[in-house]
Every structure is written in C-alpha cells, then in structure tokens.
Coordinates of C-alpha atoms in Angstrom, one line a residue:
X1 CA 12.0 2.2 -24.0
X2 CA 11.5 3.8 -20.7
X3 CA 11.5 2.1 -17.6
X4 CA 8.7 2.0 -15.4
X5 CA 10.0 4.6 -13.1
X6 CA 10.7 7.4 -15.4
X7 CA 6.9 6.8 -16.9
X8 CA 5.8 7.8 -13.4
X9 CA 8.4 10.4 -13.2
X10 CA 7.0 11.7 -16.2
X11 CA 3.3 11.6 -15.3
X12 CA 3.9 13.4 -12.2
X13 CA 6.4 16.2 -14.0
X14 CA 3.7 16.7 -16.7
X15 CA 0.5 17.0 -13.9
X16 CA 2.9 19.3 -12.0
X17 CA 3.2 21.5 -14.6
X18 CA -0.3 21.7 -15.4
X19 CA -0.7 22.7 -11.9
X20 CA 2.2 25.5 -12.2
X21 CA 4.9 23.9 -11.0
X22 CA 8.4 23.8 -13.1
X23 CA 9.8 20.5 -13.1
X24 CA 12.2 18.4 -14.6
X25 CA 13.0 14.6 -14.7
X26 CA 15.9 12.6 -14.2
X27 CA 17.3 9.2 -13.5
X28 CA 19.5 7.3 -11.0
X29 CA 23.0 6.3 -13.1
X30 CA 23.2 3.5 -10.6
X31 CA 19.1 2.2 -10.6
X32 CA 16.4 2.3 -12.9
X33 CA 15.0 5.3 -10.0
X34 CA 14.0 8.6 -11.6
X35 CA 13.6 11.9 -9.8
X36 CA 11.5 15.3 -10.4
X37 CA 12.5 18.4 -9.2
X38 CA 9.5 20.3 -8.8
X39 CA 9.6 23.9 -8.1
X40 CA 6.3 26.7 -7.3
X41 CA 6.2 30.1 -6.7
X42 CA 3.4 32.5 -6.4
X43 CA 2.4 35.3 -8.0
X44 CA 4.2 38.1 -6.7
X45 CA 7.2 36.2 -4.5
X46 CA 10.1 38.8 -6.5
X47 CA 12.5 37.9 -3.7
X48 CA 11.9 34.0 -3.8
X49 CA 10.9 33.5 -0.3
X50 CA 7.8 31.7 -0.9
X51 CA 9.3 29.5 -3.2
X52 CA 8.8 26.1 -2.6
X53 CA 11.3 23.2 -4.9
X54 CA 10.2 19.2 -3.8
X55 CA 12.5 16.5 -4.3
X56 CA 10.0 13.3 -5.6
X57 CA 11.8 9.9 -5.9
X58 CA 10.4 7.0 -7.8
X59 CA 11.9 3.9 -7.2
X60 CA 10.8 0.1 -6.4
X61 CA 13.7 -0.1 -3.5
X62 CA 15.0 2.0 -0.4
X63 CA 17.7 3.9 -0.4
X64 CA 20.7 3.3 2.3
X65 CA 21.0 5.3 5.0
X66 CA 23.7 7.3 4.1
X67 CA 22.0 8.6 0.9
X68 CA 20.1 12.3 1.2
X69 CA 16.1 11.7 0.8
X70 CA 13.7 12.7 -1.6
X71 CA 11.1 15.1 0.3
X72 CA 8.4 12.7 -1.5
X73 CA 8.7 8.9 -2.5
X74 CA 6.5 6.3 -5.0
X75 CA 7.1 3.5 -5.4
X76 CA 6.6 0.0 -3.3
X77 CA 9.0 0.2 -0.9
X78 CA 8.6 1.0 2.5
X79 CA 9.2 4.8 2.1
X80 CA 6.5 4.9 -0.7
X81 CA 3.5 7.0 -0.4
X82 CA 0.8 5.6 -0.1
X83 CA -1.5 6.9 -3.0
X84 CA 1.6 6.7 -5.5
X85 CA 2.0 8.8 -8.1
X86 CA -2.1 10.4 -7.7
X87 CA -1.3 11.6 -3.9
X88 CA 2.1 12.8 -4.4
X89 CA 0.1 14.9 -7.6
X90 CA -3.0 15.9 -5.2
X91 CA -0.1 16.8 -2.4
X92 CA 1.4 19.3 -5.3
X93 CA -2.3 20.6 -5.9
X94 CA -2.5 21.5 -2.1
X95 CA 0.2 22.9 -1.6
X96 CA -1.0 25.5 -4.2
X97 CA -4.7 25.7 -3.4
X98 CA -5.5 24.4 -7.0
X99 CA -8.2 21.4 -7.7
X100 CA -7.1 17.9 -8.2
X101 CA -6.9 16.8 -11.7
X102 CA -9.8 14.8 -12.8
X103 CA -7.4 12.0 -13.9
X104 CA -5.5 11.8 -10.8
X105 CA -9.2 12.4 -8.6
X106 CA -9.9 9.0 -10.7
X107 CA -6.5 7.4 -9.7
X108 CA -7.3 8.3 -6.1
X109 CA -10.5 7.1 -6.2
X110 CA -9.3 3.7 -8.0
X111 CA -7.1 3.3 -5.0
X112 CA -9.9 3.8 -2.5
X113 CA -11.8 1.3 -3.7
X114 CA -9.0 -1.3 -3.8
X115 CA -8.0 -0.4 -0.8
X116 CA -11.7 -0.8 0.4
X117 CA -12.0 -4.3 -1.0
X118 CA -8.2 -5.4 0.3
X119 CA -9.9 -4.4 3.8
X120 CA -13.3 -6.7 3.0
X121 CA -11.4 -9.5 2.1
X122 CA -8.7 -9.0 5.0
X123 CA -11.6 -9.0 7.6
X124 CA -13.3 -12.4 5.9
X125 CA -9.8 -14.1 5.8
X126 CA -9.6 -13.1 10.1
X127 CA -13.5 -13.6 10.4
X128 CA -12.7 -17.3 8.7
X129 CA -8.8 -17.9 10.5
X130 CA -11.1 -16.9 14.0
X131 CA -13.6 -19.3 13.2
X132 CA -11.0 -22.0 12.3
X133 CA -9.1 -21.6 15.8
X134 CA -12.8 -21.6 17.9
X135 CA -13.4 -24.7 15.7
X136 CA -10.3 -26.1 17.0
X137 CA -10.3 -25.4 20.6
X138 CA -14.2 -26.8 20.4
X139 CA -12.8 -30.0 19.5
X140 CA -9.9 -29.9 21.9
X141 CA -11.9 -29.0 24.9
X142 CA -14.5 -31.9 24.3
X143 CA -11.5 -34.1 23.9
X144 CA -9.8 -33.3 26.9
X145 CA -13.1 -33.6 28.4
X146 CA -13.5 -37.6 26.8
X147 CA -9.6 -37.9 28.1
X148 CA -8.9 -38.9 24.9
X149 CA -7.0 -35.9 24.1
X150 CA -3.6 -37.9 24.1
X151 CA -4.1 -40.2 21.2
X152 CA -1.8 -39.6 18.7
X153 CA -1.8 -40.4 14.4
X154 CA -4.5 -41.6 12.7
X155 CA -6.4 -42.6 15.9
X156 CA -6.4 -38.8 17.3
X157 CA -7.8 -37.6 13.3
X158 CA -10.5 -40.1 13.4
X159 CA -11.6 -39.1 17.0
X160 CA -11.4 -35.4 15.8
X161 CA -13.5 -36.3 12.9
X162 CA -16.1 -37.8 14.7
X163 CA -16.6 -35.2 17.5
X164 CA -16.8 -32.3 14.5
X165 CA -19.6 -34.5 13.0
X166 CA -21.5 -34.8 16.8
X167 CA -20.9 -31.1 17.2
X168 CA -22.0 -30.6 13.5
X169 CA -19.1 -28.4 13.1

C-alpha cells in the first residue's frame, strides 16, 4: 500500500499533467517523503529557455539544513504550503495561465472555510480567555480595595466567591 505521501505525490503529478506539465514521482529511500518533478514548456520554446522544471516535496518533517530544498513543499511541517496539495496544483495552473481544476478549486475552497471557522473559534477562545482575565483583575481590585487581598487557601476562595456573586460576575 502506499504511504500517505506518495498518494499526494500522485494527486499532484496526475493534476499537473492535466494541466501540461510532465512529471514524475518518486520517494525518499531514507523517509516515507515523495517528490514530483514537474516540468512545462510552451508552445514554441525549441531552444528550452522558457522551460520551467519545479521540485515539489511531500513530507510530514523538515529537512536538515544541509539537504538541497524542494522549490515547493506539503506537508505539515513548517516549510509546508499552506493550501497543501490544492495550492501547490493552482500555483502549477498559474504559472501556465490555465484554470484551476474544479476538484482542486473545491479543495481550496474546503480549506477556506476551515480556515474561516479555525479563525471564529480562535477569536471566541481570546474573546472568552479576555473576559476571564477582566473577571479576575475585577475581583482582585475590589479585594485590594476590602484589604483582604492577602488571605490565603480556602479563606481567599470563599472571599473570591462571594465578591463574584455581589458583582454578579
């Protein structure tokens, strides 16, 4: 069966050759990475100086520093683009002025809309951490106010608990 990687290797070699790329697939001997080497020329480049061959790794680690990089990178590492597979795809369909596959438009749009509702729920975890800490220095400033702000154990909780009831808080 093949790993992970080489399924998105795949995926991306076969949408790059429906765009008019050539490309071919590989894998790491010493990870479960795969590679594609895709290469595009246009029409009418006899002498090959238009010709344009990307290096796309797909791998769930970094590589070390003393490794050559991959012009293009999926996976979830910190080198990874961010759309995955679908915007390393769309990147090949811009670079030759050709439309985005409907199945990797959808892709990109999945994305967006995760991505969308990461942000929501991002912003309501802050919205709810900020009203925590107000909360908190609410309660603080009123005890320091009382002087009772230096009780310590159970006897600090239970005078916490009673000024967040007065406060209805």
């Amino acid at each position: 069966m093949p790993s992970r990687n080489s399924a998105i290797a795949d995926r991306i070699a076969r949408h790059a050759r429906q765009l008019g790329w050539r490309a071919e697939t590989s894998g790491s001997n010493l990870s479960s990475s795969a590679y594609v080497v895709a290469t595009w020329s246009p029409a009418g480049d006899d002498d090959g100086l238009e010709t344009v061959t990307l290096k796309i790794r797909v791998s769930d680690h970094d590589l070390p520093p003393s490794y050559g990089r991959a012009d293009l990178e999926v996976g979830p590492h910190g080198g990874g683009h961010v759309d995955g597979w679908a915007g390393v795809v769309a990147r090949l369909a811009s670079i030759t002025d050709q439309p985005v596959p409907a199945p990797v438009r959808r892709e990109l749009n999945r994305l967006g809309r995760l991505r969308a509702a990461r942000a929501a729920f991002d912003r309501q975890v802050d919205e709810r951490r900020l009203a925590q800490v107000e909360r908190s220095e609410r309660v603080t400033a009123v005890m320091v106010e009382r002087g009772i702000n230096h009780l310590t154990g159970r006897e600090r909780k239970d005078a916490r608990s009673k000024i967040i009831r007065e406060l209805g808080l």
